[in-house]
Coordinates of C-alpha atoms in Angstrom, one line a residue:
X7 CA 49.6 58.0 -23.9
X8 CA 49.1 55.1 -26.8
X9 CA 46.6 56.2 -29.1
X10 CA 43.4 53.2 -29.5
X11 CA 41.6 53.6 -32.8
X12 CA 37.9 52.3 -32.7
X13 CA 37.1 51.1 -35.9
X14 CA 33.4 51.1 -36.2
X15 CA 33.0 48.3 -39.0
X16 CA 29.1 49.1 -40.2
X17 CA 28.0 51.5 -42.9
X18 CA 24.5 50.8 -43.0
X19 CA 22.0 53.2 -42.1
X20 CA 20.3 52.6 -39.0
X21 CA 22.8 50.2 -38.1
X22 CA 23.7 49.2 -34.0
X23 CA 27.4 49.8 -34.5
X24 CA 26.8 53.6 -33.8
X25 CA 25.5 53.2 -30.7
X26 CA 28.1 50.3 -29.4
X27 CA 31.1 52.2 -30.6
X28 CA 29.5 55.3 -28.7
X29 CA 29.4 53.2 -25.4
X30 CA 33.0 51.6 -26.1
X31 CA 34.1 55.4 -26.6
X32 CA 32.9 55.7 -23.3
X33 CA 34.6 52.9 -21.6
X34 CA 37.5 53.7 -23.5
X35 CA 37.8 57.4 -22.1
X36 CA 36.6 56.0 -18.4
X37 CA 39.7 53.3 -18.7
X38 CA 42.2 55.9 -19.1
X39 CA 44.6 54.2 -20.7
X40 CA 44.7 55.7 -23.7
X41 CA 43.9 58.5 -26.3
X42 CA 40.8 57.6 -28.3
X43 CA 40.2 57.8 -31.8
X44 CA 37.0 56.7 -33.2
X45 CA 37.1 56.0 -37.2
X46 CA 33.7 55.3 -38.6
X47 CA 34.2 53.9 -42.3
X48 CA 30.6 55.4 -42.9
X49 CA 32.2 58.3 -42.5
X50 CA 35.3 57.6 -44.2
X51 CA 33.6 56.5 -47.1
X52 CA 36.2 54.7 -48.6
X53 CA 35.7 53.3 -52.0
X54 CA 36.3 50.1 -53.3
X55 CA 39.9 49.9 -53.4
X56 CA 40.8 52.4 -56.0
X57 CA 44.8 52.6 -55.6
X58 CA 46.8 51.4 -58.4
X59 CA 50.0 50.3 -56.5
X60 CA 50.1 47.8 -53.9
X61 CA 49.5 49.2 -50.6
X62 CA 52.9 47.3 -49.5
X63 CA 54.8 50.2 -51.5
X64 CA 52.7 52.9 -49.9
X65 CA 52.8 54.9 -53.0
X66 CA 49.4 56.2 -52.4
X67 CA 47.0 58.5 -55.0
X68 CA 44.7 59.6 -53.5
X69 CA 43.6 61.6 -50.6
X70 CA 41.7 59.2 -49.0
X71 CA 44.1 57.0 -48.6
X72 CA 46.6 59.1 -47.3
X73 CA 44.3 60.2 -45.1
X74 CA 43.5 56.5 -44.3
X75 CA 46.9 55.2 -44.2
X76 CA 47.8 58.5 -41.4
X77 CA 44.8 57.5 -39.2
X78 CA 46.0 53.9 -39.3
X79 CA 49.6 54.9 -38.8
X80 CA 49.4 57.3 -36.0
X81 CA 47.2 54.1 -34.2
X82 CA 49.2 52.1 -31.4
X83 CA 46.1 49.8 -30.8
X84 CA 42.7 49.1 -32.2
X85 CA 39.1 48.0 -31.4
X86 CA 37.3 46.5 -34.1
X87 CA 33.1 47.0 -34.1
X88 CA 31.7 44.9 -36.2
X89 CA 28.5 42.8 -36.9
X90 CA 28.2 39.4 -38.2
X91 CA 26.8 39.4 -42.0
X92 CA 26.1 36.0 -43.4
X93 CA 28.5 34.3 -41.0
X94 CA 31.1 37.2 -41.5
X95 CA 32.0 40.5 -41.7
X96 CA 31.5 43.4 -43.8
X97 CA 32.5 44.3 -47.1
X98 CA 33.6 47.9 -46.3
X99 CA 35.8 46.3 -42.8
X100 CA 37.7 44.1 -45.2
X101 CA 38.1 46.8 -48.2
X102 CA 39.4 49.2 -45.5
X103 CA 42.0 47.5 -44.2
X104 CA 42.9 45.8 -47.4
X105 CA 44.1 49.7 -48.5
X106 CA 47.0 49.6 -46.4
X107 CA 49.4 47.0 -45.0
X108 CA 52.9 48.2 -43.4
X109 CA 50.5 50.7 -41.2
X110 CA 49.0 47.8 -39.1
X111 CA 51.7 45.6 -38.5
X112 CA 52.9 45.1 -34.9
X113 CA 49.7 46.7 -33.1
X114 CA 47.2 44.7 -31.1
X115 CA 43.4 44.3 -31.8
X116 CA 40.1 43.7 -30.2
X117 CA 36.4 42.6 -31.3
X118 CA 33.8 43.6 -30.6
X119 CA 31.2 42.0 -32.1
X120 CA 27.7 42.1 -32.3
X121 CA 24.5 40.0 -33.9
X122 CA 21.9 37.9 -32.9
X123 CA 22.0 34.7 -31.1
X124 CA 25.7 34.3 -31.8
X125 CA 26.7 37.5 -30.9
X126 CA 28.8 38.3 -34.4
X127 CA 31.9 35.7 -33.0
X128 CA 31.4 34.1 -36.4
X129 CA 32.6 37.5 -37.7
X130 CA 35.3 37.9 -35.4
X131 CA 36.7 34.4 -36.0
X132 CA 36.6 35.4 -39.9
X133 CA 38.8 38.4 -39.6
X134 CA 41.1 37.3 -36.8
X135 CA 43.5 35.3 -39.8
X136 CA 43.4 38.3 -42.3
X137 CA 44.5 40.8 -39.0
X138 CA 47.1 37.8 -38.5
X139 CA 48.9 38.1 -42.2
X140 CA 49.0 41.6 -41.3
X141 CA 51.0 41.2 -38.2
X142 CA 48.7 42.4 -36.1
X143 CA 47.6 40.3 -32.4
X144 CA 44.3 39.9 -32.4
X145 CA 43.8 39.3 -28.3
X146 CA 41.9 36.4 -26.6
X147 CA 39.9 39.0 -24.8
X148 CA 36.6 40.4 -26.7
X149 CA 33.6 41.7 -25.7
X150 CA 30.3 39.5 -27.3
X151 CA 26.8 41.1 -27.6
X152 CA 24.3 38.8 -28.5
X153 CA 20.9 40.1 -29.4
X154 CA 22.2 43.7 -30.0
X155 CA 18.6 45.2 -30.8
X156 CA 17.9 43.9 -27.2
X157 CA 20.4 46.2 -25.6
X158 CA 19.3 49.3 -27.4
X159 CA 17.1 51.7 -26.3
X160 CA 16.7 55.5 -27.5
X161 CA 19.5 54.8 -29.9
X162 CA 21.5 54.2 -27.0
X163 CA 23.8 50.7 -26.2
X164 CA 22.9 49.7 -22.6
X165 CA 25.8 47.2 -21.6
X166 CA 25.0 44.3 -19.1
X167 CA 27.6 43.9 -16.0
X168 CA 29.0 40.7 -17.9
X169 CA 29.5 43.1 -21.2
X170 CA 30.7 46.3 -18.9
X171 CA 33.5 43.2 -17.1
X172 CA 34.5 41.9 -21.0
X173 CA 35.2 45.4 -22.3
X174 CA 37.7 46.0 -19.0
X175 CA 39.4 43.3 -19.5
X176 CA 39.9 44.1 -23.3
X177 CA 41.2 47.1 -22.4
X178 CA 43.5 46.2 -19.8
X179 CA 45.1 43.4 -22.1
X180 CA 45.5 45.9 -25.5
X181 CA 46.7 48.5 -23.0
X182 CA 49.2 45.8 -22.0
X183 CA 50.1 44.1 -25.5
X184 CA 50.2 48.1 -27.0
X185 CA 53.2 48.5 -24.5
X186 CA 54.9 44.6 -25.0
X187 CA 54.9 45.6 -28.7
X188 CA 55.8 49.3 -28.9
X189 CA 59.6 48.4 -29.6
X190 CA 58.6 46.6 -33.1
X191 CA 57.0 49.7 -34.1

């Protein structure tokens, strides 16, 4: 079965991402499409890019990375979590995929974003062309949670229908796009 990688795109403390990825997790395992991964860069903890080579070489230092660039590798699909910040996305989302390139390239993506009124798309627009020079698809299918804090209760993510319907059809099309594009891998 493809493995999906759930990239949870927060570090902050206290942040909703935890509890949205958990629910995704959820969905992900109730699809059965795939093998889940979850990858929390709060738990990474990657540094600020700390490589001396170009990740293009894959000549990589440090253990991290390796560890990084495996995680990545051994991906055949991913769902990005991630909240809107300032009309964009987080610092530690772009550093962690800056550290690699070859890894990602012919593997499809999902958002999920989350905010306030907006529901972090302005995030998910912002990252779409950088996943795009890495030669990745994002898909047209995403799943939009406006108001995140609304939707949390007991630090738990409680998903509308019309949230619970977007993150099927997510699934369905990365399940579908993994497969279309498992040759150029």
């Amino acid at each position: 079965m493809p493995q999906l990688t759930v990239i949870v795109a927060s570090t902050r403390p206290g942040r909703a991402g935890a509890p949205v990825a958990r629910w995704l997790a959820g969905r992900v395992t109730a699809h059965g499409g795939f093998d889940l991964h979850v990858a929390d860069l709060a738990e990474l903890n990657l540094p600020m890019m700390d490589e001396r080579n170009h990740p293009r070489l894959r000549k990589y230092e440090h253990a991290h990375t390796k560890a990084w660039s495996a995680i990545v590798d051994a991906s055949d699909a991913f769902v990005i979590v991630t909240p809107e910040y300032n009309h964009g996305y987080p610092a530690p989302l772009k550093n962690a995929i800056d550290y690699l390139v070859q890894e990602w390239a012919h593997k499809p993506v999902g958002l999920v974003s989350y905010g306030a009124v907006a529901g972090g798309v302005r995030s998910a627009q912002a990252i779409k062309p950088v996943l795009q020079y890495l030669k990745m698809i994002p898909i047209s299918e995403s799943v939009i949670i406006p108001f995140v804090a609304k939707h949390i209760v007991d630090g738990e993510f409680r998903a509308t229908p019309a949230i619970e319907e977007s993150a099927t059809a997510m699934l369905d099309e990365l399940r579908r796009l993994e497969a279309a594009l498992r040759p150029l891998r």
